[in-house]
Coordinates of C-alpha atoms in Angstrom, one line a residue:
X1 CA 59.2 -22.6 -29.9
X2 CA 57.0 -25.6 -29.5
X3 CA 59.3 -26.8 -26.7
X4 CA 58.8 -23.4 -24.9
X5 CA 55.1 -23.7 -25.5
X6 CA 55.0 -27.1 -23.8
X7 CA 56.8 -25.9 -21.0
X8 CA 54.2 -23.3 -20.3
X9 CA 51.6 -26.0 -20.4
X10 CA 53.6 -28.0 -17.9
X11 CA 53.7 -25.2 -15.5
X12 CA 50.0 -24.5 -16.0
X13 CA 49.2 -28.3 -15.4
X14 CA 51.4 -28.3 -12.3
X15 CA 49.7 -25.2 -11.0
X16 CA 46.2 -26.8 -11.7
X17 CA 47.2 -29.9 -9.7
X18 CA 48.7 -27.6 -6.8
X19 CA 45.2 -25.9 -6.4
X20 CA 43.3 -29.3 -6.7
X21 CA 45.6 -30.8 -4.1
X22 CA 45.1 -27.8 -1.7
X23 CA 41.2 -28.2 -2.2
X24 CA 41.4 -32.1 -1.4
X25 CA 43.7 -31.5 1.5
X26 CA 41.1 -29.2 2.9
X27 CA 37.9 -31.0 2.2
X28 CA 37.6 -31.3 6.1
X29 CA 38.7 -27.6 7.0
X30 CA 35.8 -25.9 8.8
X31 CA 34.6 -23.0 6.7
X32 CA 37.3 -23.6 3.9
X33 CA 36.3 -22.2 0.4
X34 CA 37.5 -24.1 -2.7
X35 CA 39.7 -22.3 -5.3
X36 CA 39.9 -22.8 -9.2
X37 CA 42.8 -21.9 -11.3
X38 CA 42.0 -19.9 -14.3
X39 CA 44.4 -19.7 -17.4
X40 CA 44.6 -17.5 -20.5
X41 CA 46.5 -18.0 -23.9
X42 CA 49.7 -16.1 -24.6
X43 CA 50.3 -14.7 -28.2
X44 CA 53.1 -12.9 -29.8
X45 CA 52.9 -9.7 -31.8
X46 CA 49.8 -8.8 -33.9
X47 CA 50.2 -11.6 -36.5
X48 CA 47.0 -13.0 -37.6
X49 CA 48.5 -16.4 -38.3
X50 CA 50.5 -16.6 -34.9
X51 CA 50.5 -20.1 -33.4
X52 CA 50.6 -18.5 -30.0
X53 CA 53.1 -18.5 -27.3
X54 CA 51.6 -21.1 -24.9
X55 CA 49.3 -20.4 -21.5
X56 CA 49.5 -18.5 -18.5
X57 CA 48.0 -18.2 -15.0
X58 CA 45.4 -15.5 -14.9
X59 CA 44.1 -15.7 -11.4
X60 CA 43.2 -18.4 -8.8
X61 CA 39.3 -17.8 -8.2
X62 CA 37.9 -18.3 -4.9
X63 CA 34.5 -20.1 -4.8
X64 CA 32.5 -18.6 -1.9
X65 CA 29.3 -20.8 -2.1
X66 CA 27.6 -21.9 1.0
X67 CA 29.1 -25.1 2.6
X68 CA 27.1 -27.8 4.3
X69 CA 25.9 -26.9 7.8
X70 CA 26.9 -29.6 10.4
X71 CA 25.2 -29.8 13.7
X72 CA 27.5 -29.9 16.7
X73 CA 25.2 -29.1 19.7
X74 CA 27.8 -26.7 21.1
X75 CA 26.5 -23.0 21.7
X76 CA 29.6 -21.4 20.9
X77 CA 30.0 -23.3 17.4
X78 CA 28.5 -20.5 14.8
X79 CA 27.6 -21.3 11.3
X80 CA 26.6 -18.5 8.8
X81 CA 23.7 -19.4 6.5
X82 CA 23.9 -16.9 3.6
X83 CA 26.4 -14.1 2.9
X84 CA 28.8 -12.7 5.3
X85 CA 32.3 -13.4 7.4
X86 CA 32.9 -13.1 11.1
X87 CA 34.9 -10.1 11.9
X88 CA 37.9 -11.1 13.9
X89 CA 40.6 -9.0 15.8
X90 CA 44.0 -10.5 15.4
X91 CA 47.5 -9.4 16.4
X92 CA 48.2 -8.5 12.8
X93 CA 45.0 -6.5 12.5
X94 CA 41.2 -7.3 11.4
X95 CA 40.6 -10.4 9.5
X96 CA 37.4 -12.2 8.3
X97 CA 36.5 -15.9 8.5
X98 CA 33.7 -18.2 7.9
X99 CA 35.1 -20.7 10.6
X100 CA 32.9 -20.3 13.5
X101 CA 34.4 -22.4 16.3
X102 CA 34.7 -20.2 19.3
X103 CA 35.4 -20.6 23.1
X104 CA 35.6 -18.4 26.2
X105 CA 38.9 -17.0 27.3
X106 CA 39.4 -15.1 30.6
X107 CA 42.2 -12.5 30.8
X108 CA 43.1 -13.8 34.2
X109 CA 42.2 -17.0 36.2
X110 CA 39.9 -15.0 38.5
X111 CA 38.3 -12.7 36.1
X112 CA 34.5 -13.0 35.7
X113 CA 35.0 -11.3 32.1
X114 CA 35.6 -13.9 29.3
X115 CA 36.2 -13.0 25.8
X116 CA 35.0 -15.0 22.8
X117 CA 37.9 -16.1 20.8
X118 CA 38.5 -18.7 18.1
X119 CA 41.3 -21.5 18.1
X120 CA 44.0 -18.8 17.2
X121 CA 42.9 -16.4 20.1
X122 CA 41.4 -14.0 17.8
X123 CA 38.6 -12.1 19.2
X124 CA 35.1 -12.1 17.7
X125 CA 33.9 -8.8 17.0
X126 CA 30.4 -7.5 17.7
X127 CA 28.0 -5.0 19.5
X128 CA 28.2 -5.2 23.3
X129 CA 25.0 -4.7 25.4
X130 CA 24.3 -1.9 27.7
X131 CA 21.8 -2.8 30.5
X132 CA 20.6 -5.5 28.4
X133 CA 20.1 -3.1 25.3
X134 CA 22.0 -3.5 22.0
X135 CA 22.7 -0.9 19.5
X136 CA 24.2 -2.0 16.2
X137 CA 24.9 1.4 14.9
X138 CA 28.3 2.1 16.6
X139 CA 31.7 0.6 16.1
X140 CA 32.2 -3.1 16.7
X141 CA 34.1 -4.1 19.9
X142 CA 35.8 -7.4 21.1
X143 CA 32.7 -9.3 22.5
X144 CA 32.9 -10.7 26.1
X145 CA 30.8 -12.4 28.7
X146 CA 30.4 -11.0 32.1
X147 CA 29.8 -14.1 34.1
X148 CA 29.0 -12.1 37.4
X149 CA 25.9 -12.9 39.2
X150 CA 22.9 -10.9 38.2
X151 CA 21.8 -8.8 41.1
X152 CA 18.3 -8.8 42.6
X153 CA 16.1 -6.2 41.3
X154 CA 12.9 -4.7 43.2
X155 CA 9.6 -5.2 41.6
X156 CA 8.3 -2.0 40.2
X157 CA 5.3 -3.3 38.1
X158 CA 2.8 -6.0 38.5
X159 CA 0.3 -7.1 35.8
X160 CA -2.7 -9.2 36.5
X161 CA -5.0 -10.9 34.0
X162 CA -8.0 -12.4 36.0
X163 CA -11.6 -13.1 35.3
X164 CA -14.0 -12.3 38.4
X165 CA -17.3 -14.4 38.2
X166 CA -20.0 -12.1 37.3
X167 CA -22.7 -14.3 38.7
X168 CA -21.2 -14.2 42.3
X169 CA -24.3 -13.3 44.2
X170 CA -23.1 -13.7 47.9
X171 CA -22.7 -10.0 49.2
X172 CA -19.8 -9.2 51.6
X173 CA -19.1 -6.3 53.5
X174 CA -15.3 -5.1 52.8
X175 CA -15.1 -3.5 56.3
X176 CA -15.3 -7.0 57.7
X177 CA -12.4 -8.3 55.7
X178 CA -10.0 -10.6 57.5
X179 CA -7.2 -11.9 55.5
X180 CA -7.1 -15.0 57.7
X181 CA -10.8 -15.7 57.2
X182 CA -11.8 -16.7 53.8
X183 CA -15.4 -15.9 54.3
X184 CA -14.7 -12.4 54.4
X185 CA -13.5 -12.3 50.6
X186 CA -14.6 -14.0 47.4
X187 CA -11.4 -14.5 45.6
X188 CA -7.7 -13.9 46.3
X189 CA -4.6 -14.5 44.1
X190 CA -0.8 -14.4 45.2
X191 CA 2.1 -13.1 43.1
X192 CA 5.8 -13.3 44.3
X193 CA 7.5 -10.0 44.2
X194 CA 11.0 -8.9 45.2
X195 CA 12.7 -6.2 47.3
X196 CA 15.7 -4.2 46.7
X197 CA 18.1 -7.1 47.9
X198 CA 16.3 -9.6 45.7
X199 CA 14.6 -11.3 48.5
X200 CA 11.1 -12.8 47.5
X201 CA 7.8 -11.8 49.3
X202 CA 4.2 -13.0 48.7
X203 CA 1.9 -10.2 47.5
X204 CA -1.6 -11.4 47.7
X205 CA -4.8 -9.5 46.3
X206 CA -8.2 -9.8 47.7
X207 CA -11.5 -9.2 45.7
X208 CA -14.7 -8.5 47.5
X209 CA -18.1 -8.0 45.9
X210 CA -20.5 -5.9 48.3
X211 CA -23.5 -5.5 45.9
X212 CA -24.3 -8.3 43.4
X213 CA -26.3 -5.9 41.4
X214 CA -23.3 -3.7 40.9
X215 CA -20.3 -4.1 38.7
X216 CA -17.8 -3.1 41.2
X217 CA -15.3 -5.0 43.5
X218 CA -13.3 -3.9 46.4
X219 CA -9.5 -4.8 46.0
X220 CA -7.2 -5.2 49.1
X221 CA -3.8 -6.4 49.3
X222 CA -1.4 -8.0 52.0
X223 CA 2.4 -8.6 51.9
X224 CA 3.7 -11.7 53.4
X225 CA 0.3 -12.5 55.2
X226 CA -0.3 -9.3 56.7
X227 CA 2.7 -6.8 56.7
X228 CA 0.6 -3.6 56.4
X229 CA 0.5 -1.7 53.0
X230 CA 0.1 2.1 53.0
X231 CA -1.4 3.5 49.8
X232 CA -0.9 7.1 48.6
X233 CA -3.7 9.2 47.7
X234 CA -6.4 8.0 45.4
X235 CA -5.9 8.9 41.8
X236 CA -8.5 10.6 40.0
X237 CA -10.0 7.9 37.9
X238 CA -12.6 5.3 38.4
X239 CA -10.0 3.0 40.1
X240 CA -8.2 4.1 43.3
X241 CA -5.5 2.6 45.1
X242 CA -6.6 -0.2 47.2
X243 CA -10.2 0.6 46.1
X244 CA -12.6 -0.6 43.6
X245 CA -12.5 -1.9 40.1
X246 CA -15.6 -0.9 38.2
X247 CA -16.7 -3.0 35.1
X248 CA -19.1 -1.8 32.2
X249 CA -22.0 -3.9 30.8
X250 CA -19.6 -6.1 28.8
X251 CA -17.6 -7.2 31.6
X252 CA -14.6 -4.8 30.9
X253 CA -12.8 -2.3 32.9
X254 CA -14.4 1.1 32.7
X255 CA -12.4 3.5 30.6
X256 CA -12.5 7.2 30.7
X257 CA -13.3 8.8 27.4
X258 CA -11.1 10.4 26.2
X259 CA -8.4 7.9 28.1
X260 CA -6.8 9.2 31.1
X261 CA -3.0 8.7 32.1
X262 CA -2.6 6.3 33.7
X263 CA -5.5 4.4 32.3
X264 CA -8.1 3.0 34.6
X265 CA -7.4 -0.4 36.0
X266 CA -3.9 0.9 37.4
X267 CA -3.3 1.2 41.1
X268 CA -0.4 3.5 40.7
X269 CA 2.5 3.7 43.2
X270 CA 1.6 1.7 46.2
X271 CA 4.1 2.0 48.9
X272 CA 5.2 -1.2 50.5
X273 CA 7.6 -1.7 53.3
X274 CA 8.9 -5.3 53.6
X275 CA 9.5 -6.9 56.9
X276 CA 13.3 -6.7 56.1
X277 CA 15.1 -3.5 57.5
X278 CA 17.9 -3.9 55.2
X279 CA 15.9 -3.7 52.1
X280 CA 14.5 -0.3 50.7
X281 CA 10.8 0.3 50.7
X282 CA 8.9 -0.9 47.4
X283 CA 6.9 1.3 45.2
X284 CA 4.8 -0.9 43.0
X285 CA 2.1 -0.1 40.1
X286 CA -0.5 -2.8 40.0
X287 CA -1.9 -2.9 36.5
X288 CA -5.4 -4.6 36.6
X289 CA -6.6 -3.2 33.3
X290 CA -7.0 -6.6 31.7
X291 CA -9.2 -7.9 34.5
X292 CA -12.6 -9.0 33.6
X293 CA -16.0 -9.8 34.8
X294 CA -17.5 -12.4 32.9
X295 CA -20.0 -15.2 33.7
X296 CA -18.0 -18.3 34.7
X297 CA -15.6 -19.4 37.2
X298 CA -12.9 -17.2 38.6
X299 CA -9.6 -17.7 36.6
X300 CA -6.3 -16.1 37.2
X301 CA -4.7 -16.6 33.7
X302 CA -1.6 -14.5 34.1
X303 CA 0.4 -12.8 36.8
X304 CA 3.5 -11.1 35.8
X305 CA 6.1 -8.8 37.6
X306 CA 9.4 -7.4 36.6
X307 CA 11.6 -7.9 39.8
X308 CA 13.9 -10.8 40.4
X309 CA 16.1 -12.6 42.8
X310 CA 19.7 -12.7 42.6
X311 CA 21.0 -15.3 40.1
X312 CA 24.1 -16.8 39.2
X313 CA 25.4 -17.1 35.5
X314 CA 24.9 -20.8 34.2
X315 CA 25.4 -20.3 30.6
X316 CA 24.5 -18.6 27.1
X317 CA 22.6 -19.0 24.2
X318 CA 22.8 -17.4 20.6
X319 CA 19.8 -16.8 18.3
X320 CA 19.7 -16.3 14.5
X321 CA 20.2 -12.6 14.8
X322 CA 23.5 -13.1 16.7
X323 CA 22.1 -12.0 19.7
X324 CA 24.0 -13.6 22.9
X325 CA 21.7 -14.1 25.9
X326 CA 23.1 -15.0 29.5
X327 CA 21.2 -17.4 31.3
X328 CA 20.9 -17.2 35.1
X329 CA 20.0 -19.4 37.9
X330 CA 16.7 -17.2 38.8
X331 CA 15.3 -18.2 35.3
X332 CA 16.1 -14.9 33.7
X333 CA 17.9 -14.2 30.6
X334 CA 19.5 -11.0 29.5
X335 CA 21.2 -9.7 26.2
X336 CA 25.0 -9.6 26.5
X337 CA 25.8 -8.7 23.1
X338 CA 25.4 -9.3 19.4
X339 CA 27.8 -10.9 16.8
X340 CA 28.6 -8.8 13.9
X341 CA 29.1 -10.0 10.4
X342 CA 30.8 -8.3 7.3
X343 CA 30.2 -8.6 3.6
X344 CA 32.1 -7.0 0.7
X345 CA 31.2 -5.5 -2.7
X346 CA 33.4 -8.0 -4.3
X347 CA 34.5 -11.1 -1.9
X348 CA 36.6 -12.5 -4.7
X349 CA 39.0 -9.7 -4.1
X350 CA 39.6 -10.9 -0.5
X351 CA 43.3 -12.0 0.1
X352 CA 43.5 -15.4 1.7
X353 CA 46.1 -15.3 4.8
X354 CA 45.8 -19.0 5.9
X355 CA 43.8 -20.3 8.8
X356 CA 40.8 -19.9 6.8
X357 CA 41.1 -16.2 7.3
X358 CA 41.1 -13.5 4.8
X359 CA 41.9 -9.7 4.8
X360 CA 40.3 -6.8 2.7
X361 CA 42.2 -5.3 -0.4
X362 CA 41.3 -2.7 -2.7
X363 CA 39.9 -5.3 -5.1
X364 CA 37.3 -6.6 -2.4
X365 CA 36.3 -3.1 -1.2
X366 CA 35.6 -2.1 2.2
X367 CA 34.0 -4.3 4.7
X368 CA 30.2 -3.5 5.1
X369 CA 29.7 -4.4 8.7
X370 CA 26.1 -5.1 10.4
X371 CA 24.0 -7.3 12.5
X372 CA 23.1 -10.8 10.9
X373 CA 19.8 -10.8 8.9
X374 CA 20.1 -7.0 8.0
X375 CA 20.9 -6.0 4.5
X376 CA 22.4 -8.8 2.5
X377 CA 23.9 -10.5 5.7
X378 CA 22.8 -13.9 6.3
X379 CA 21.8 -15.6 9.6
X380 CA 23.5 -17.4 12.5
X381 CA 23.2 -20.8 13.5
X382 CA 24.3 -21.6 16.9
X383 CA 25.3 -25.1 17.6
X384 CA 26.5 -25.9 14.0
X385 CA 29.7 -25.3 12.0
X386 CA 29.9 -24.7 8.1
X387 CA 31.9 -27.5 6.5
X388 CA 34.4 -27.1 3.6
X389 CA 32.5 -26.5 0.4
X390 CA 35.0 -28.8 -1.6
X391 CA 33.3 -31.2 -3.7
X392 CA 35.6 -34.1 -3.8
X393 CA 34.0 -35.9 -6.7
X394 CA 34.5 -32.6 -8.8
X395 CA 38.1 -32.3 -7.5
X396 CA 39.0 -35.9 -8.2
X397 CA 37.8 -35.2 -11.8
X398 CA 39.8 -32.0 -12.0
X399 CA 42.9 -33.8 -10.9
X400 CA 42.5 -36.5 -13.7
X401 CA 42.2 -33.6 -16.1
X402 CA 45.2 -31.7 -14.8
X403 CA 47.1 -34.9 -14.7
X404 CA 46.3 -35.7 -18.4
X405 CA 47.0 -32.1 -19.6
X406 CA 50.5 -32.5 -17.7
X407 CA 51.0 -35.9 -19.7
X408 CA 50.0 -34.3 -23.0
X409 CA 52.6 -31.4 -22.7
X410 CA 55.2 -33.9 -21.5
X411 CA 54.4 -35.8 -24.6
X412 CA 54.9 -32.6 -26.7
X413 CA 58.4 -32.3 -25.1
X414 CA 59.2 -35.9 -25.9
X415 CA 58.1 -35.4 -29.6
X416 CA 60.1 -32.2 -29.9
X417 CA 63.1 -34.1 -28.4
X418 CA 62.7 -36.7 -31.1
X419 CA 62.6 -34.3 -33.9
X420 CA 65.9 -32.7 -32.7
X421 CA 67.5 -36.1 -32.6
X422 CA 66.2 -36.8 -36.3
X423 CA 67.8 -33.4 -37.3
X424 CA 71.0 -33.9 -35.7
X425 CA 71.2 -37.3 -37.3
X426 CA 71.0 -36.0 -40.8
X427 CA 74.1 -36.3 -42.7

């Protein structure tokens, strides 16, 4: 019996060495998770004084602790900091991985569509964006990048943050305004706007104070140095289209009480006809509700508008929430999609299938899929990869222990053989 018990010990030590060897071999494998062989004793019958029948393998336990994150500087290298797995679409079905080395792959040479895949051509899954908006509530899909140019967008809204000097004491008559004569207005500021073809135009606003004792300023505008602008009828507020800005005693735009809609300080729906017959006329709402009249110099702090020129695709970035942004030559960025992560009620129940991939089983439970940094899911780190979590020092110690166990069990067999020889030599 002792011979058979020793054989189970040899088998267990061999299995242990195999697990340790696999860990050491994968110490540089991206996203690899170390394993540990766990054993249990065997007994025969219910005898209290049983010597036992040896040892057997119970399970090979996977250790999903976080590996070191190594910086690579490559945008499509992704590391997960915290819980979760990348969800991948493979030819055999859905698999999960912590290895985040991805690249772009076009379905055909001339296609602007490029899918995000790993080294095995498995597709990264996530949530696509529609018109720059992402919803993580639906089913995940294969993520792709559309490298087509961003079309030009006409300006619809312009916002101004300006201070008009309250101490301005030189009165001017708005009726004498001449955009080519700087002496007929007090201040001007220019903003680049875009027509429906993405062609840029200079929109310049002019501010004129007719009465230094009044808190009102006349506002005029010109496009491209004088292309006429036609305004609609005045709106029923203190502020009118191409009319006046009125300030209170605190230097702020006068507000109706209760507030009206749109609020004062907004020049609504100004019609602009660019000097470009191919472009559609513009209708722009100028928001001057942040304009102030304080003592001090004239300052144009912020001039913003929502149009853009055409822009070619120049690259992408991925933030820690997994949102993929396309970068364009016109300086714009737009959300393209969001990487999805998956977690499991019992990750130990995942079945390894090679290539640092796992599949779900009844023991792991169903995948809980969501956006990074939601629920228990960790965050993404772009430009980095998660290294193997193998501790070489620990594995070398485990190898020595397994080797000694093997030697000890082999010695038991040698001792048993000596006993058998002694018995055979008894006459």
